[in-house]
XYZ file of C-alpha atoms in Angstrom:
250
model
C 103.077 90.458 114.381
C 104.703 88.449 111.561
C 108.183 89.092 110.158
C 106.865 90.811 107.036
C 104.931 93.364 109.089
C 107.895 93.979 111.374
C 110.132 94.667 108.372
C 107.511 96.899 106.797
C 107.059 99.066 109.875
C 110.811 99.220 110.550
C 111.481 100.475 107.014
C 108.677 102.961 107.394
C 109.930 104.292 110.722
C 113.557 104.441 109.592
C 112.510 106.834 106.827
C 109.838 108.516 108.923
C 110.244 112.096 107.706
C 110.196 111.069 104.074
C 107.204 108.786 104.611
C 105.208 111.647 106.096
C 105.574 113.871 103.048
C 102.275 115.371 101.964
C 100.332 112.894 99.875
C 96.648 112.940 99.143
C 94.376 109.919 99.561
C 92.206 108.754 96.695
C 89.522 106.130 97.217
C 87.619 103.932 94.802
C 84.110 103.641 96.270
C 82.421 100.677 94.662
C 81.066 97.143 95.013
C 82.423 93.669 94.357
C 82.928 92.581 90.721
C 82.806 96.176 89.465
C 86.242 96.058 87.771
C 87.651 97.945 90.762
C 90.787 95.764 90.743
C 91.314 96.604 87.084
C 90.925 100.312 87.757
C 93.234 100.220 90.783
C 95.941 98.479 88.721
C 95.610 101.076 85.958
C 95.890 103.878 88.498
C 98.797 102.301 90.399
C 100.761 101.984 87.161
C 100.995 105.780 87.035
C 104.075 107.234 88.736
C 101.978 109.697 90.743
C 99.791 107.009 92.369
C 100.784 104.342 94.882
C 98.547 101.404 95.845
C 97.084 98.654 93.663
C 95.255 96.477 96.158
C 92.412 96.471 98.649
C 93.818 97.284 102.092
C 90.666 96.305 104.034
C 90.959 99.354 106.279
C 88.552 101.888 107.680
C 89.658 105.523 107.890
C 88.240 106.811 111.150
C 91.427 107.367 113.198
C 94.858 108.855 112.524
C 96.414 105.444 113.130
C 94.591 104.154 110.051
C 96.430 106.708 107.927
C 99.710 105.619 109.500
C 99.001 101.945 108.753
C 98.083 102.716 105.151
C 101.337 104.596 104.617
C 103.291 101.769 106.222
C 101.569 99.190 104.007
C 102.205 101.161 100.832
C 105.763 102.111 101.781
C 106.825 98.599 100.764
C 106.244 99.754 97.183
C 109.142 102.118 97.722
C 109.662 103.293 94.131
C 106.046 104.263 93.584
C 105.696 105.678 97.104
C 108.607 108.066 96.537
C 107.130 109.656 93.430
C 103.460 109.384 94.355
C 101.204 112.339 94.989
C 98.281 110.012 95.751
C 97.852 106.978 98.008
C 95.141 104.668 96.654
C 92.747 102.292 98.361
C 89.359 100.887 97.454
C 86.377 100.335 99.722
C 83.825 97.707 98.717
C 82.197 96.722 102.008
C 79.918 98.423 104.513
C 82.153 97.615 107.469
C 84.821 99.979 106.065
C 84.114 103.583 106.981
C 85.636 106.958 106.102
C 85.615 109.945 108.468
C 86.905 112.943 106.538
C 87.800 114.793 109.744
C 91.019 112.764 110.148
C 92.544 113.984 106.868
C 94.787 117.021 106.586
C 93.631 117.371 102.965
C 90.247 116.031 101.923
C 90.486 112.812 99.861
C 89.377 112.454 96.276
C 86.805 109.804 95.392
C 86.182 107.701 92.306
C 82.718 106.154 92.389
C 82.627 103.058 90.176
C 79.315 101.373 89.309
C 78.643 98.315 87.148
C 75.338 97.265 85.594
C 73.454 94.573 87.534
C 73.261 91.626 85.156
C 76.989 91.205 84.519
C 77.773 92.084 88.141
C 75.439 89.528 89.680
C 76.543 86.710 87.354
C 80.169 87.461 88.218
C 79.403 87.550 91.943
C 77.453 84.283 91.810
C 80.247 82.509 89.944
C 82.813 83.716 92.474
C 80.451 82.710 95.285
C 80.134 79.183 93.875
C 83.875 78.883 93.219
C 84.369 79.426 96.971
C 82.270 76.262 97.482
C 79.192 78.118 98.654
C 75.726 76.817 97.888
C 73.529 78.258 95.153
C 70.825 78.410 97.824
C 72.688 81.238 99.576
C 73.031 83.631 96.612
C 70.182 85.776 97.936
C 72.682 87.468 100.246
C 74.518 88.729 97.154
C 71.344 90.519 96.108
C 71.145 92.185 99.518
C 74.819 93.146 99.297
C 74.432 94.850 95.891
C 71.313 96.774 96.938
C 72.822 97.883 100.243
C 76.124 98.786 98.612
C 74.545 100.988 95.945
C 72.509 102.717 98.661
C 75.753 103.383 100.548
C 77.333 104.797 97.399
C 74.441 107.232 96.959
C 74.620 108.305 100.615
C 78.396 108.761 100.401
C 78.149 110.744 97.175
C 76.039 113.320 99.002
C 77.918 113.101 102.303
C 81.581 113.299 101.291
C 82.984 116.792 100.839
C 86.101 115.786 98.879
C 86.246 115.966 95.087
C 84.255 113.193 93.392
C 83.906 111.648 89.955
C 81.530 108.951 88.728
C 82.905 106.263 86.407
C 80.799 103.696 84.565
C 82.384 100.240 84.677
C 81.037 99.546 81.189
C 82.581 102.741 79.859
C 85.903 101.836 81.472
C 85.891 98.526 79.574
C 84.443 99.685 76.252
C 85.402 103.353 75.958
C 88.666 103.138 77.817
C 90.665 106.074 76.499
C 87.919 108.618 77.109
C 87.320 107.270 80.613
C 91.006 107.317 81.529
C 91.282 110.830 80.130
C 88.447 111.922 82.431
C 90.229 110.422 85.457
C 93.569 111.945 84.398
C 91.958 115.382 84.325
C 90.086 114.795 87.585
C 93.268 113.902 89.489
C 95.390 116.523 87.726
C 97.998 113.983 86.606
C 100.946 115.270 84.600
C 100.901 112.278 82.221
C 97.866 110.402 80.883
C 96.780 107.074 82.313
C 97.392 104.049 80.083
C 95.123 101.063 79.464
C 98.201 98.831 79.793
C 99.068 98.312 83.439
C 101.644 96.716 85.726
C 100.993 93.470 87.557
C 102.328 92.497 90.977
C 103.190 89.328 92.846
C 99.754 89.317 94.477
C 97.805 90.210 91.318
C 95.053 87.643 90.789
C 95.111 86.360 94.349
C 91.927 86.190 96.404
C 91.567 88.646 99.270
C 93.602 91.255 97.393
C 91.213 91.854 94.529
C 89.998 90.126 91.375
C 91.094 86.439 91.462
C 90.361 85.803 87.770
C 93.025 85.219 85.123
C 92.009 88.327 83.145
C 93.590 90.685 85.666
C 97.021 89.086 85.173
C 97.192 90.030 81.458
C 98.229 93.636 82.087
C 95.681 95.019 79.639
C 91.968 95.814 79.582
C 89.967 92.980 78.040
C 86.635 93.762 76.402
C 83.710 91.951 78.061
C 81.840 89.150 76.300
C 78.029 88.870 76.205
C 76.513 86.650 78.855
C 75.637 83.107 77.834
C 72.160 81.721 78.426
C 73.672 79.409 81.025
C 75.079 82.402 82.889
C 71.786 84.282 82.694
C 70.025 81.272 84.219
C 71.980 81.887 87.424
C 70.002 85.089 87.906
C 66.684 83.280 88.305
C 67.206 82.930 92.059
C 67.450 86.712 92.459
C 64.898 89.517 92.416
C 66.461 91.254 89.447
C 63.813 93.980 89.431
C 64.855 94.993 92.946
C 68.508 94.990 91.915
C 67.799 96.966 88.729
C 65.820 99.558 90.691
C 68.723 100.001 93.118
C 71.151 100.398 90.205
C 68.995 102.982 88.440
C 68.561 104.971 91.644
C 72.342 105.011 92.141
C 72.946 105.889 88.493
C 70.530 108.816 88.746
C 72.379 110.196 91.785
C 75.944 109.607 90.613
C 75.784 110.567 86.941
């Protein structure tokens, strides 16, 4: 265990009673390149919510809840005032078992339209020095992930809300108002958000420069060059998966 983890757990344990105060978990259930990092930063900038990054944790045992609290306790100011502890789950290997929670979590299901999503995923894939010949696995990921979202929507018993990624970007105030009401926050969410020392770093969330601006940037139309990247994918299959998910979630 590295020094940072030792310090984190020591601080957590030294304030154990305070760190175990009742706080509810809220999860963003989504897929890669859905603007989930943007949404988590907006949420974490509210005094009642702690957690801006992807923790890469399942929630199937009590120890997972302990580790999440220890990880977020480093953000001491926001942890103190928070009613919610936030994480996002974007991969099938990360599982939630609601039986471990004292209070059922709340869920924000975030879905982005296929064309913009797949272009963004392919560009990130290529920036990691992967071959264009291997982009087919991104198609499988998106289809499988949307299927998981539909299954989870019907399976989870906690409160749920569906958010359109496009509406978050283009009709921001209305979308944030919906989330504010859903979570019962005392003050409205703002489209201007805080950034952190790990904002924009890979493995934490969105590695693009846009996330470091601290404000929601309106999306630009795809260029023909970007659209050409989609030719290696079965876009009809992807579109069908999206529409099936949209029908279930909205």
